[in-house]
Short mmCIF file of C-alpha atoms in Angstrom, two decimals:
data_model
loop_
_atom_site.label_atom_id
_atom_site.label_comp_id
_atom_site.label_asym_id
_atom_site.label_seq_id
_atom_site.Cartn_x
_atom_site.Cartn_y
_atom_site.Cartn_z
CA GLY A 685 5.61 -17.28 1.49
CA GLU A 686 6.52 -15.03 4.38
CA SER A 687 4.10 -12.24 5.05
CA VAL A 688 3.16 -9.44 7.39
CA GLY A 689 0.14 -9.95 9.64
CA LEU A 690 -1.86 -8.07 12.22
CA HIS A 691 -3.04 -9.38 15.60
CA LEU A 692 -6.29 -7.39 15.82
CA PRO A 693 -8.58 -6.80 12.88
CA THR A 694 -10.63 -4.12 14.73
CA LEU A 695 -9.92 -1.66 17.50
CA SER A 696 -12.42 0.66 19.14
CA VAL A 697 -11.24 3.46 21.44
CA GLN A 698 -12.66 6.54 23.12
CA GLU A 699 -11.67 9.96 21.87
CA GLY A 700 -8.66 11.20 23.81
CA ASP A 701 -7.38 7.73 24.68
CA ASN A 702 -4.15 6.31 23.32
CA SER A 703 -4.36 3.63 20.62
CA ILE A 704 -1.95 0.78 20.00
CA ILE A 705 -2.06 -1.18 16.75
CA ASN A 706 0.11 -4.27 16.51
CA CYS A 707 1.72 -6.08 13.62
CA ALA A 708 3.71 -9.30 13.39
CA TYR A 709 6.13 -9.94 10.58
CA SER A 710 7.86 -13.17 9.71
CA ASN A 711 10.63 -12.20 7.28
CA SER A 712 13.76 -11.68 9.36
CA ALA A 713 15.46 -10.10 6.33
CA SER A 714 13.03 -7.16 6.30
CA ASP A 715 14.91 -3.96 6.99
CA TYR A 716 12.38 -1.22 6.49
CA PHE A 717 8.85 -0.89 7.82
CA ILE A 718 6.08 1.58 7.12
CA TRP A 719 2.71 2.33 8.68
CA TYR A 720 -0.05 3.56 6.40
CA LYS A 721 -3.49 4.99 7.14
CA GLN A 722 -6.28 4.39 4.65
CA GLU A 723 -9.59 6.23 4.75
CA SER A 724 -12.60 5.08 2.82
CA GLY A 725 -12.29 5.83 -0.89
CA LYS A 726 -8.68 6.97 -0.65
CA GLY A 727 -5.28 5.49 -1.20
CA PRO A 728 -2.98 4.56 1.69
CA GLN A 729 -1.40 7.59 3.31
CA PHE A 730 2.12 7.43 4.76
CA ILE A 731 2.22 7.89 8.55
CA ILE A 732 5.67 6.92 9.75
CA ASP A 733 8.51 4.59 8.90
CA ILE A 734 11.34 2.88 10.75
CA ARG A 735 14.49 1.10 9.67
CA SER A 736 15.74 -2.09 11.21
CA ASN A 737 18.70 -0.36 12.89
CA MET A 738 16.24 1.50 15.13
CA ASP A 739 13.78 0.30 17.76
CA LYS A 740 11.70 3.44 18.20
CA ARG A 741 10.75 6.44 16.14
CA GLN A 742 8.41 9.28 17.01
CA GLY A 743 6.33 11.58 14.87
CA GLN A 744 3.54 13.98 15.59
CA ARG A 745 1.24 12.07 18.00
CA VAL A 746 2.53 8.76 16.63
CA THR A 747 5.27 6.41 17.75
CA VAL A 748 6.43 3.25 16.05
CA LEU A 749 8.18 0.53 18.03
CA LEU A 750 10.16 -2.27 16.44
CA ASN A 751 11.10 -5.45 18.31
CA LYS A 752 13.28 -7.50 16.00
CA THR A 753 13.71 -10.28 18.56
CA VAL A 754 10.05 -11.26 18.32
CA LYS A 755 9.45 -9.72 14.88
CA HIS A 756 6.84 -7.31 16.16
CA LEU A 757 5.90 -3.80 15.13
CA SER A 758 3.46 -1.45 16.82
CA LEU A 759 1.93 1.94 16.12
CA GLN A 760 0.95 4.10 19.05
CA ILE A 761 -1.37 7.04 18.51
CA ALA A 762 -1.57 9.53 21.36
CA ALA A 763 -4.82 11.35 22.22
CA THR A 764 -6.77 9.60 19.48
CA GLN A 765 -9.16 11.83 17.57
CA PRO A 766 -12.23 11.03 15.43
CA GLY A 767 -10.16 11.91 12.36
CA ASP A 768 -7.87 9.00 13.18
CA SER A 769 -10.66 6.54 12.37
CA ALA A 770 -9.41 4.51 9.40
CA VAL A 771 -7.78 1.23 8.44
CA TYR A 772 -4.12 1.02 9.41
CA PHE A 773 -1.66 -1.17 7.53
CA CYS A 774 1.88 -2.12 8.34
CA ALA A 775 4.16 -2.96 5.46
CA GLU A 776 7.64 -4.44 5.20
CA ASN A 777 10.38 -4.01 2.70
CA ILE A 778 13.75 -5.57 1.94
CA ARG A 779 16.35 -3.16 0.56
CA GLY A 780 13.67 -1.01 -1.05
CA TYR A 781 12.22 -3.97 -2.88
CA LYS A 782 8.63 -5.24 -3.05
CA LEU A 783 6.77 -3.51 -0.22
CA THR A 784 4.43 -6.16 1.29
CA PHE A 785 1.31 -5.16 3.20
CA GLY A 786 -0.48 -6.86 6.05
CA LYS A 787 -4.26 -7.25 6.22
CA GLY A 788 -5.03 -4.07 8.13
CA THR A 789 -6.68 -3.02 11.41
CA LEU A 790 -9.85 -0.95 11.49
CA LEU A 791 -9.59 1.77 14.13
CA THR A 792 -12.86 3.33 15.29
CA VAL A 793 -12.75 6.37 17.55
CA ASN A 794 -15.87 6.95 19.60
CA PRO A 795 -16.70 10.56 20.58
CA GLU B 1255 3.86 18.99 -4.58
CA ALA B 1256 1.18 17.35 -6.70
CA GLY B 1257 0.34 13.80 -5.68
CA VAL B 1258 -0.03 10.65 -7.73
CA ALA B 1259 -2.83 11.07 -10.26
CA GLN B 1260 -5.00 8.18 -11.41
CA SER B 1261 -7.91 7.90 -13.80
CA PRO B 1262 -10.63 6.95 -14.08
CA ARG B 1263 -11.88 6.89 -10.48
CA TYR B 1264 -14.52 4.28 -11.19
CA LYS B 1265 -15.09 1.76 -13.96
CA ILE B 1266 -17.81 -0.83 -14.44
CA ILE B 1267 -17.41 -3.43 -17.17
CA GLU B 1268 -18.78 -6.83 -18.04
CA LYS B 1269 -16.63 -9.93 -17.79
CA ARG B 1270 -14.52 -10.66 -20.84
CA GLN B 1271 -14.34 -6.95 -21.70
CA SER B 1272 -11.08 -5.00 -21.56
CA VAL B 1273 -10.18 -2.00 -19.42
CA ALA B 1274 -7.22 0.33 -18.98
CA PHE B 1275 -6.09 2.47 -16.08
CA TRP B 1276 -3.75 5.44 -16.21
CA CYS B 1277 -1.26 6.76 -13.65
CA ASN B 1278 0.89 9.87 -13.48
CA PRO B 1279 3.44 9.64 -10.64
CA ILE B 1280 4.93 12.40 -8.54
CA SER B 1281 7.40 14.40 -10.59
CA GLY B 1282 10.92 13.04 -10.24
CA HIS B 1283 9.88 9.67 -8.82
CA ALA B 1284 11.67 7.02 -10.86
CA THR B 1285 9.94 4.04 -9.24
CA LEU B 1286 6.30 3.29 -10.02
CA TYR B 1287 4.10 0.53 -8.67
CA TRP B 1288 0.70 -0.94 -9.43
CA TYR B 1289 -1.12 -2.60 -6.56
CA GLN B 1290 -4.41 -4.49 -6.47
CA GLN B 1291 -6.55 -4.09 -3.35
CA ILE B 1292 -9.47 -6.44 -2.92
CA LEU B 1293 -12.13 -5.28 -0.47
CA GLY B 1294 -11.08 -5.97 3.11
CA GLN B 1295 -7.49 -6.83 2.26
CA GLY B 1296 -4.16 -5.08 2.10
CA PRO B 1297 -2.78 -3.96 -1.25
CA LYS B 1298 -0.97 -6.62 -3.28
CA LEU B 1299 1.88 -5.66 -5.59
CA LEU B 1300 1.24 -6.43 -9.26
CA ILE B 1301 4.22 -4.78 -10.90
CA GLN B 1302 7.12 -2.44 -10.06
CA PHE B 1303 8.92 -0.25 -12.58
CA GLN B 1304 12.26 1.49 -12.25
CA ASN B 1305 12.14 4.24 -14.89
CA ASN B 1306 10.73 2.32 -17.87
CA GLY B 1307 12.12 -1.08 -16.88
CA VAL B 1308 10.26 -3.80 -14.97
CA VAL B 1309 11.81 -4.63 -11.58
CA ASP B 1310 9.22 -7.16 -10.41
CA ASP B 1311 6.12 -8.55 -12.09
CA SER B 1312 6.06 -11.93 -10.37
CA GLN B 1313 2.47 -11.47 -9.13
CA LEU B 1314 1.05 -10.04 -12.35
CA PRO B 1315 -1.36 -12.46 -14.08
CA LYS B 1316 0.36 -12.10 -17.42
CA ASP B 1317 -2.25 -14.02 -19.37
CA ARG B 1318 -4.66 -11.12 -18.89
CA PHE B 1319 -2.83 -8.20 -17.28
CA SER B 1320 -0.25 -5.98 -18.93
CA ALA B 1321 1.43 -2.76 -17.92
CA GLU B 1322 3.78 -0.33 -19.57
CA ARG B 1323 5.73 2.79 -18.75
CA LEU B 1324 7.17 3.70 -22.11
CA LYS B 1325 8.81 7.06 -21.36
CA GLY B 1326 9.59 6.40 -17.71
CA VAL B 1327 6.84 8.72 -16.45
CA ASP B 1328 3.16 7.84 -16.98
CA SER B 1329 2.00 4.25 -16.83
CA THR B 1330 -1.00 2.26 -17.99
CA LEU B 1331 -2.32 -1.01 -16.63
CA LYS B 1332 -4.59 -3.09 -18.86
CA ILE B 1333 -6.80 -6.07 -18.21
CA GLN B 1334 -8.01 -8.16 -21.15
CA PRO B 1335 -10.25 -10.07 -20.78
CA ALA B 1336 -11.57 -9.17 -17.33
CA LYS B 1337 -12.88 -11.76 -14.89
CA LEU B 1338 -15.28 -11.31 -11.98
CA GLU B 1339 -12.40 -11.78 -9.51
CA ASP B 1340 -10.64 -8.74 -10.95
CA SER B 1341 -13.13 -6.51 -9.13
CA ALA B 1342 -10.91 -4.46 -6.85
CA VAL B 1343 -9.29 -1.07 -6.39
CA TYR B 1344 -6.18 -0.60 -8.50
CA LEU B 1345 -3.68 1.65 -6.78
CA CYS B 1346 -0.72 3.35 -8.35
CA ALA B 1347 2.18 4.50 -6.20
CA SER B 1348 5.54 6.12 -6.77
CA SER B 1349 8.74 6.63 -4.82
CA THR B 1350 12.31 7.76 -5.11
CA PRO B 1351 14.56 4.75 -5.64
CA TRP B 1352 16.76 3.96 -2.68
CA SER B 1353 18.05 0.54 -1.63
CA GLY B 1354 17.43 1.49 1.98
CA GLY B 1355 13.74 1.94 1.31
CA SER B 1356 11.66 5.04 0.86
CA PRO B 1357 7.95 5.65 1.42
CA LEU B 1358 5.55 4.93 -1.39
CA HIS B 1359 3.09 7.70 -2.20
CA PHE B 1360 -0.26 6.40 -3.40
CA GLY B 1361 -2.97 7.77 -5.62
CA ASN B 1362 -6.62 7.35 -4.71
CA GLY B 1363 -7.02 4.40 -7.03
CA THR B 1364 -9.46 3.20 -9.66
CA ARG B 1365 -12.36 1.12 -8.37
CA LEU B 1366 -13.13 -1.60 -10.93
CA THR B 1367 -16.36 -3.57 -10.85
CA VAL B 1368 -16.66 -6.54 -13.19
CA THR B 1369 -20.22 -7.81 -13.66
#
């Protein structure tokens, strides 16, 4: 079946640098996308979402970009901090139905 | 607002035993989900409820897994009998129902170890 996938399983950055986490999706019918952060021993925590009628959305230190032409999603984290170290998942949804997660990227922030 | 509550946090059982997990969603959230997360993987949807009705249970192994949400609030997920491959974190999530999509809010999960 169609699924969401991530290009990089691990990403290591220096504190203060910007981080970019990428995600490829294959279901062209997906109309809603979410990025989650998961710390060890905790459930996924909502970071930011974007609907298919948008190509960019900004939050506090985070930006999500959506390129529907190539079915690509990215999460940019500005001025990465040690507290940003976690596994990041993208997830896709069709009309609020059956949110499907990718495999995740482990982000490590070095002090 | 209070988050999604799950219990227990940890459970260790032997294979072929039974186990049950409990979830209390965020107040007012009509949609409730159970996800299974195997170590190193993304969460996989097991079942989705809208109030007390099942919306999707296509990935629930119905020969051994069951779930209910009798009054449209709390939910329980049961495994009977458990297999070694059921070792995972079981996450409960809730959301407001909207066809345009709304964020799921997750609990911290129950970590199940089957020996």
